[in-house]
Amino acid sequence: MTDWILFIPELYTLAAVGVFFFLCLCRARPGRDYAAAMVLSAGGLVLTVCTAGFEGLVFEGVYQVDLYSQVFKALIYSGFFLTVCLCADLSGVDKARHSEFYLLLCLSTLAMMLLASSVHLLTIYISLEISSYSLYVLVYFRRGYPKGAEPAFQYFVFGAASSAVMLFGFALVYGAFGTAHMAELMGQVPARINEPLVFTGFVLSLSGFFFKLAVFPFHFWAPEAYEAAPHQVSAYIATASKVAAIAILVRMIAMTGGQGDRMAWVLIFLSVASMTAGNLAAMAQKDIKRLLAFSSVAHAGYVMIGILCANAMGYAGAVFYGLSLMVMKFTCFMVVVKAADGGRNIKTDALAGLHQRAPVLALALLLALFGLAGLPPTIGFTAKLLVFKAAMDQGLLWLVIIAMFNVVISLYYYLGVLKAAYFIAPAAQPRAIAVSLPFRLLALAMIVFMVAGGLYPRYMMALAGAMTAGLFP
Amino acid sequence: MQMHAAQFPFLSTILLICIFGLALVLVLPKNSNAAVKWVSAACSAATLALSVFLFAAYDRGAGGMQFVERLDWIPSMGISYLNGIDGFAAPMLLLTGIVFFTGVVSMWELDFRVKEFFALFILLVIGVYGMFMALDLFFIFVWFDVSLLPMYLLIVIWGSSAREYGAMKLTLYLLFGSAMILPGIIYLAAVSGLETFSLPALVENASFSGFEQKTAFLLFYIGFGILAGVWPFHSWSPTGHVAAPTAVSMLHAGVLMKIGAFGILRVGMFLCPEGWMYWSPMMAVLAVIGIVYGVMVGLRQTDLKFVIGYSSVSHMGIVGLGFATMTVDGINGAVFQMFAHGVMTALFFSAVGHIYDRTHTREIGELGGLSAVMPAASGYFVIAALAGIGVPCLASFWAELLVFIAAFRVYPALAMISVGVLVVNALFMLRVVRNTCFGPLNDRWAHLKDMRFAMGMPRAVLAAAIVGFGLMPFLMYDLIQTASVPLIHSLGQAVGFAGPESVETLFTELMSVWP
Amino acid sequence: MIKVAVILTGVLLLAAYLVLLERKLLGRFQARIGPNRAGIFGLLQPVSDGIKLLTKEDVIPQGAHRRIFLFAPAVVAATALLTFAVVPMGPDLHLGGRKIPMVVTDMNVGLLYVFAMASLSVYGVVLGGWASDSKYAMLGSIRGAAQMISYELALGLSIVPVVMLAGSLSLVDIVDAQAGRPFILVQPLAFVIFFLSAMAESKRIPFDLPEAEAELGSGYHTEYSGMRFGMFFLGEYVQMQVLGALTAVFFLGGWRGPFLPAPLWLLVKIVLVVTAMIWIRATLPRFRYDQLMGLGWKFLIPAALINIVITGFVMVGI
Amino acid sequence: MIVPYTHVMLLGAIVFLMGMICTLTRRNLIMIIVGLEIMLNAAAIVFVGAGLQFGQIEGQVMALFIVAVAAAEVSVGLAMVVCIYRQRNSIDPQCMKDSPCVPDPKETGELLPNA
Amino acid sequence: MVPVNHTYALSSWTPAVFSFLAFIFAVFLMLAVLMILTGFLGEKRVNENKLRPYESGIIPTGSVPLRYPVPFFLVAVFFLIFDVEGAFIFSWAVAVEALGVKAMVQMTFFIFVLLMGLVYIWFKGGLALKEGKDKRAERR
């Protein structure tokens, strides 16, 4: 009999989905929807954090609850919560659709939570799809966007194609081993990973996660979708969705037990290509959200470094990287949401004079951008240190050097944003950005978190290490 | 490397004072410019006092690492908060203290976004202090980057000509450097297999293969060398200096470039002696090219700041040449030169900055006869110029002397070239001094007033340091000696070094008769 | 082989005479006589109809998509006919020691097969209407598609209780499960839903919006003539039979019945159901489009779903 | 199992490639979705084959779920296609030409079958 | 998931494949014969008016490719979702007694979700199919 206690956070989220569903059926009242979303997401966050110690198998072994999954659930939930925090001014979305917006967001969160715990190919596939579908639709929620549904459709086509490829890979893996349980696969895969069929199956099955993470050949949706989506949705895609992708990707690679040399080479290639392509493309961007999208692509490359090392530090590094990415990307989007007028897209120049209009935000942006560039003393540096150390332990000096070159390239455009925020004088009299007290506290919390993660990451790293310890057979 | 336990965490106190000052500046209300300046000045004075104290209190007889502090930071990766100073670091701390204090004071007339300026400035100094005292590779890198980051904003917001270009170029260059250092650090930590980032622990316990040392040293040399203005990577330096505001130029040329050299010394030479030996001829060649190049390009400049900027390149070349000799003398000279050049350049930029503030030009051709209206200001300028030339009885004379003594033994031809070029440079500098301070007075400047005493004070401190250490070089020399001799000794043990073994040098004898 | 031939011929003959039956009955409902010239009581009327259709000109309109236009009618007819492959006509025959099942093939997924065929028949309508390059035909086919897919849902869901009771998707098993009592007694709601949606599936009045003569001039087969029109026609009447047969199999106990031989019972039941349908046709006016869809989505589907839940709870014994 | 697993796999691979080619080369939105569906079905074929090979029900369960998920996918995709189609008709086609995603109707024929 | 030993459950249906094929063949043969016959027997007298599409007797106007009304697409989409979910219900229905109460509860939840979906599209006007008076169409 299923131990339902282990499943409580998911059940809670499901109930939250139900609440939003009923709100959808009622008359649209954005204020009420926002309040409900805040309360429910905060409650869920508390609940997931409280259940972080749970362990066990649910649903005949297809659903594994352990520290790894629970912490990831907490992370995903914080992504959701933070995104909801940005929704006070949800002017990018039609008023009548606010409750649906939260519904889909919540649904996507639920699916990602399921994803974090999935240890069966079927559950992985289903939860991945559910989370993606919600996002496809959310991307189209933007009010009055001139390109309409096209970016959403593009996102959809890429997502569906890569998940189909992934599914085919799953089929090959299942066909080779006769089991779809990760626990059973883990015992058998390392020995046979170099068989052509198994190898092909694995590479194909990773594509779905690469898509979520926006790794190089699967990244073309990112700029369009980020640009077209409401800011909050972009923030959600950049934070929670990435974290979930990292969670499952690490689980999948851990299944190979670090035995596949060819696999490692594929991953290295993707990692390098992803970093380089993302950074070079980002340099040409004027729109902040596009820029952040390409930087996401680049960061996917860095995360991959940690994952491809397939050692304890690499996994811990990837996990830590996910955490840091969430904080930093969220901070950037926080600024974008606040700086954007009425939910419009903004160019980099629109940040002009930010240091006067909202000093706290400007400081947060500064740290977030430095963090994204991987400079100390921010959390982004610690994350890079971890993945690079892991790569060095595998003897991949040159990979680290390439990555560091990319860091310098990325710095070019991050500094461009920073210059706009701190240096360029705004054309007109700058309109002060009203930053409410809770929001200011949120920004301060982000600042503290980023600096603390850079200067004193001891406990976070220990947590990441403890989480990934269970991934080894 | 010996280590002595500390009684009181003096080093962390310096950092804490700065951090406290930074926090205070940040929480002060927006328009309290005077308060911000006073807080910064107090903070800088306190750290200056502490660094003077450390400089004096360093036990020259015992040597080794003193004032060591240690705190486990990230045990899982073997990272600890480990501070300590030796004979190399103590002069650098003193230098930082001096330049910090004088920099704050020379920006006293700033009235544009004051709070932000001083906040960033203090942040920069925190990084510099931290870098000089850190003994853990992780923290070395962290402080290194902390000191680089505010630079971009400092130049972009408060800079002068071509500031955007200059700032972007500078930042990208320097971060490119840090992009070489980080892999190097992690590489060494990984191949050592010791799970530690502690520099002393690595020096003691790790045995790196020749290849590893060569690779890592190259990474460090390029990475830190960019900041040190080593020749092919120097080009950020003149543009950056020119673009930066006065205090930043001072700190930058005075201290930051030393961070680069210090990094090569601390990380590269301590950890990879074999790599050092392998690459030393290249270092020497590049250093000499730097010297020659700096001088030659400097000759063609008409902007005073460019003149100083390029002379910095050549002066840092002297440091590099000193390192490349692999002798006690050479290292003594190089470290001494780091100190001397820091103080001298700071004075130079400070004086030029003052002149620029008044005249709004730095073109040599437009200036002239300033000594008539601004005797004090041009006096400092002249002192700085003379120090730059290496006139005896000024600090840099001893430094250059030491380096060239060592260089003549190891690389006679290169030393010959550099000395020749420096003579040319001296003539040129004298001409610059004449064109700016003496000769016919340009009527446009006739109404200018000389600097007040309070404004002159920082320059006075710097000038005093130049002259003081020029007259009493042994104060510095004894200190550096405590670190350089063990380093060369350990080099002998580590790689079977059989180069010029002159521990008892000509200069030591010279020193004994000097006072 | 003989079995196949017999069933096929039987179905075709029955279809032909159902036309006659309908015309006769409609005549009676409307107080007229109906066809009575060809043979006694007009018994040869179907034959003459067939000959007429075969010799009519086969017009292909100008803008038509030729290939699709030509084949669409065959789809309708074929899918309707093929459905009979799984309808059991009676109990197994034992001839000379050999067991001969009275069904073309006893698929274990027979029910799904039936639905598959029903779904496929939509293609005939849609393609036929689309390929005609005519506005009426186009409108008819659009309506047809929407209506048929809507009601297919209700159709499928209404059968689920039957499947639950029988525990199998095979039509033979379903008939066997009704040995005691026909399912209409235990599942009256399912029967009603099934019957309504099946009528909509076969586009019978009052659900004949795809062809609605009055507004669309025959809808999707406006442009068809000759035997191709005949095939649509044939398909429709075979579908009526299918509907009768399925109603019989699912709810009326299939071929089971006292006294008479099994296939005859089935025939009787089919004719009964068809007569009921004709009766309805003669009585009720046509639905409006939104009413039609509303009935399907807002009433039949929820009712079918709830029926499933109730049946389930009764069965597992709560 | 009469048909060897390798043959099933080969069939799956061929179908998969067909779907992929359809998705990649067609410039008709509907056909792209069709291609996606074909890819999914190829995976389902391989799953069923593999399940038969090992005598497990898992393969079929997978196939069932794939069918369901595919339906959801088509729904989302079709809804978006409808939106795009409506926008194209309501907005001047000239300004839509700039966007890379939507094919030019003159070049590629109809966007939707006869619609 | 339990391995299935009863291979019949996994193999495709085998009984009476032959007679089924024969039936299919017979049906197709008959239709083919009819189609060919109608081609031979029918008279061929083509004229322009006959080839024109029927439009209540007038010369056709406008182009045939009409815009598909959006409600039809919506219906198609709804159908897709609900119909396929039917697959789960069927697979459960076959074995309802064997699966017992637990599966019944799960299926009830499933059907509940389905009904909620129906309620949603109902409330949101997805089922307001009255042509020309589509609320959603007006709102856009």
PDB file of C-alpha atoms in Angstrom, chain E residues 11 20 44 48 66 85 111-112:
ATOM      1  CA  SER E  11       0.042 -11.728 -28.543  1.00  0.00           C
ATOM      2  CA  PHE E  20     -11.609 -12.068 -41.491  1.00  0.00           C
ATOM      3  CA  LYS E  44     -20.976  10.243 -70.416  1.00  0.00           C
ATOM      4  CA  GLU E  48     -20.059  22.877 -68.408  1.00  0.00           C
ATOM      5  CA  LEU E  66     -14.048  28.593 -46.274  1.00  0.00           C
ATOM      6  CA  GLU E  85      -8.670   9.173 -22.073  1.00  0.00           C
ATOM      7  CA  ILE E 111     -13.230  10.383 -14.201  1.00  0.00           C
ATOM      8  CA  PHE E 112     -13.653  13.225 -11.771  1.00  0.00           C
TER       9      PHE E 112
END
